[in-house]
XYZ file of C-alpha atoms in Angstrom:
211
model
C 7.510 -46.123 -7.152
C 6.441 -42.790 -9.234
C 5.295 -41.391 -6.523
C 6.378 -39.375 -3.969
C 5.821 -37.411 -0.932
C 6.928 -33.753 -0.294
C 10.268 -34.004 -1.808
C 12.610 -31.864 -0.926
C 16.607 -32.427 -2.197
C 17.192 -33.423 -5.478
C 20.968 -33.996 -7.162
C 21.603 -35.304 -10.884
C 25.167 -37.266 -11.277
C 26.675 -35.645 -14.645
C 28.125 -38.392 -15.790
C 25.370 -41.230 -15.300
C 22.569 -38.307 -15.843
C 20.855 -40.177 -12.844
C 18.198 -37.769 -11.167
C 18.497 -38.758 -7.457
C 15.445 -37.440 -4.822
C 14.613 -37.164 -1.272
C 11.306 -38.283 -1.166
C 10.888 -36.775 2.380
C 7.912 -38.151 3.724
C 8.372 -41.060 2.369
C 11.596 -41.734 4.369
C 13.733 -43.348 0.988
C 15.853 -41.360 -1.666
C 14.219 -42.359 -5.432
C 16.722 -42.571 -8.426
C 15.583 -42.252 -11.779
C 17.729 -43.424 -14.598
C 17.424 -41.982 -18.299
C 15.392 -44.776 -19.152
C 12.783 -43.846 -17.301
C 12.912 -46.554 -14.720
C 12.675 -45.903 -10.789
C 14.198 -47.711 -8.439
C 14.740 -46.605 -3.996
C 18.323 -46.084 -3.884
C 18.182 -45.532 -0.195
C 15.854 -46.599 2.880
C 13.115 -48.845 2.773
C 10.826 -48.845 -0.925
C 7.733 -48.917 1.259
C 8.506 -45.615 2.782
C 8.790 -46.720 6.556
C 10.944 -44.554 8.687
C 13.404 -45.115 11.381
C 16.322 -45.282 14.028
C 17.954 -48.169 12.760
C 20.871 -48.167 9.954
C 18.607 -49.917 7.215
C 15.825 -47.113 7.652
C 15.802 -43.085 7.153
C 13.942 -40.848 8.879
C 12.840 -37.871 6.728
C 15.847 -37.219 4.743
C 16.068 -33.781 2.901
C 19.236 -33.842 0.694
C 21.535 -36.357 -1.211
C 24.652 -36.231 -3.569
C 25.612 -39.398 -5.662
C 28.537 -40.855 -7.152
C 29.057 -42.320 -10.811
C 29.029 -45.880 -8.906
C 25.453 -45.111 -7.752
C 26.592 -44.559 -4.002
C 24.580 -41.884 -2.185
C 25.301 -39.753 0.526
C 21.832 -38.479 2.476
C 21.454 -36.070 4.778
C 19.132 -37.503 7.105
C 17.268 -34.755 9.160
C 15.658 -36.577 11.803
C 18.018 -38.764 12.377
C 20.974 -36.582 12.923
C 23.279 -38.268 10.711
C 25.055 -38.248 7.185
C 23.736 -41.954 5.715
C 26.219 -43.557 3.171
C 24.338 -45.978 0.907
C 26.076 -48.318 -1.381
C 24.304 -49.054 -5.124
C 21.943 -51.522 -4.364
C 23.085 -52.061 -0.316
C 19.528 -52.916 1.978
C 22.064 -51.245 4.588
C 23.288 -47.856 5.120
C 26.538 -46.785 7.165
C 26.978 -43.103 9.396
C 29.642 -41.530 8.168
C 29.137 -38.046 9.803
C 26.995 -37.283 13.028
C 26.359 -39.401 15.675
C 22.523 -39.284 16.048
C 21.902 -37.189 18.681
C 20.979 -34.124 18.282
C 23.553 -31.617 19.794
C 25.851 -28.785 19.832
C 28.826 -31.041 20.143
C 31.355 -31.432 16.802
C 30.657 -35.044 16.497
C 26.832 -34.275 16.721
C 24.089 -32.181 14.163
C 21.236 -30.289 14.723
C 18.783 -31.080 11.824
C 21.361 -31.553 8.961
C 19.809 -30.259 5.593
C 22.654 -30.315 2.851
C 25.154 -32.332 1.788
C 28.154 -31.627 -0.336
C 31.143 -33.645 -1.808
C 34.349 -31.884 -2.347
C 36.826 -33.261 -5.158
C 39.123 -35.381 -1.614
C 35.596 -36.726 -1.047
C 35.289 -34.374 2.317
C 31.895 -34.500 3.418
C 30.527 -30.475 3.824
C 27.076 -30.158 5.881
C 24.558 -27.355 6.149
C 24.089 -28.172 10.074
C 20.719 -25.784 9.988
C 20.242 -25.168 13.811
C 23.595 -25.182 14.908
C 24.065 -22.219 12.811
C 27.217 -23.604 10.863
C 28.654 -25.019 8.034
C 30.976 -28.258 8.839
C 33.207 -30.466 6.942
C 34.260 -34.093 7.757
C 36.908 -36.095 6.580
C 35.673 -39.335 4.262
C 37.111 -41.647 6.840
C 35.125 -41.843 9.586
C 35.033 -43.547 13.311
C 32.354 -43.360 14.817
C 34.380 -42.807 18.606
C 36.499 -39.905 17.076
C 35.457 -38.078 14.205
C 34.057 -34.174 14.254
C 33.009 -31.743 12.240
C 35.446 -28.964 10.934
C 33.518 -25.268 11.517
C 34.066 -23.819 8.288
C 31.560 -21.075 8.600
C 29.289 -19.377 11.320
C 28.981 -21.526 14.586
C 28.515 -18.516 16.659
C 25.128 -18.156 17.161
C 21.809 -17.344 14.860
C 21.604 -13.572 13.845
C 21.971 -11.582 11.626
C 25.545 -10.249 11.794
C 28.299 -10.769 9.434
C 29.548 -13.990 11.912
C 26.574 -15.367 12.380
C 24.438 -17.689 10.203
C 20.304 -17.946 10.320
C 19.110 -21.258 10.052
C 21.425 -22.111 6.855
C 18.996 -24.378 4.808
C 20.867 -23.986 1.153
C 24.462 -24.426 0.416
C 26.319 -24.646 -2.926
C 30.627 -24.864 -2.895
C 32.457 -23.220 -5.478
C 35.323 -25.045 -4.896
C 37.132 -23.270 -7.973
C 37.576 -19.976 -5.788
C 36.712 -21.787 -1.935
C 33.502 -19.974 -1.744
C 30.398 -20.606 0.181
C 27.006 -19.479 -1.194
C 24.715 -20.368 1.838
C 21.015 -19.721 1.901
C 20.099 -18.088 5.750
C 16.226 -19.041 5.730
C 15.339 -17.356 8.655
C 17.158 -13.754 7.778
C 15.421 -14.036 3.932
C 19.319 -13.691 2.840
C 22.177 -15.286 1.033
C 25.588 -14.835 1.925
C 29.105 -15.458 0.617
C 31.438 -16.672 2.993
C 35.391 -17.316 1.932
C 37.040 -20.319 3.342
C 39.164 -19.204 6.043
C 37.626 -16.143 6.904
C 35.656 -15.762 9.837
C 32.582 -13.775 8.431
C 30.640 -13.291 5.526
C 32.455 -10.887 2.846
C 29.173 -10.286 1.054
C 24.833 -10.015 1.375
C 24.461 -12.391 -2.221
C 20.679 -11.451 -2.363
C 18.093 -9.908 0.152
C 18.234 -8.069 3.224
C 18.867 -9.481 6.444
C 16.156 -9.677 8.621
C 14.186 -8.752 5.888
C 11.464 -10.781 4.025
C 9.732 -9.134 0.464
C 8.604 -9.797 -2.759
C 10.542 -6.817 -4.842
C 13.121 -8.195 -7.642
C 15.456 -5.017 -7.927
């Protein structure tokens, strides 16, 4: 179990110091303790993929409790997978798996947030948005909350490009989200309905200058 294959999301739970990683190819999230010792905290140790609740299917982002609970984005499934510490079984607690334009539905979901109420905020990368669902879910009824873009890729202050990164400062209910495909980050206010500020780059812009 020390290896891995293109990993991609990473998350370390202050208090435990647990480093948690999406070992992407590998279709299983990896937790190291600060012992040293590795154990799959998510999917199946062997690394095969899948549909089916006790598999993932390249996942690219988790968050952990203190309990050793993980939340994983899992991209090609279309889902948000809630793992118990030491469950062979994971639960959907945000998407349905189908990939879609619909609030109850992602399009390649590829962060993962907890807020302090334990609301579940997702980079939903090619539905151009940022969403946030509540931490009960039901599978018939619950949808996503648009909390920023949902109108579209571009590169206009509404609009969000393929939003890969996202960090919450819930402190001052700011968004820092990463637009991949307009080389750009962008601050976007809770409530507002665009972004108030260009963080770093120039949209629509790729370089390599640092000033």
């Amino acid at each position: 179990f020390d290896q891995l294959s293109l990993p991609s999301g990473l998350f370390i739970e202050p208090k435990t110091q647990i480093l948690y990683v999406s070992d992407n190819t590998n279709n299983r999230i990896q937790k190291r303790y600060p012992t040293g010792e590795i154990i799959t905290a998510a999917g199946k140790a062997d690394g095969t993929g899948g549909t089916t609740l006790d598999k993932l299917w390249n996942p690219v982002d988790v968050v952990a409790d203190e309990n050793e609970n993980v939340l994983v984005a899992d991209w090609n499934n279309q889902r948000i997978q809630f793992w118990k510490k030491d469950a062979k079984i994971g639960e959907t607690i945000a998407g349905n798996g189908s990939k879609g334009e619909a609030l109850n539905e992602f399009s390649y979901p590829s962060r993962v947030v907890l807020d302090s109420k334990k609301n579940i905020i997702v980079a939903d990368t090619q539905n151009q948005r940022i969403t946030r669902w509540s931490p009960t879910y039901d599978p018939k009824t619950s949808t996503g909350t648009i909390m920023a873009g949902g109108n579209g890729g571009g590169l206009n202050p509404y609009q969000l490009n393929n939003p890969f990164g996202l960090f919450y400062d819930e402190l001052n209910q700011i968004f820092y989200i990463s637009n991949h495909d307009s080389h750009s980050i962008t601050q976007w206010v809770i409530g507002d309905h665009e972004a108030r500020n260009i963080y770093a780059g120039i949209p629509g812009r790729y370089g390599n200058s640092s000033a």
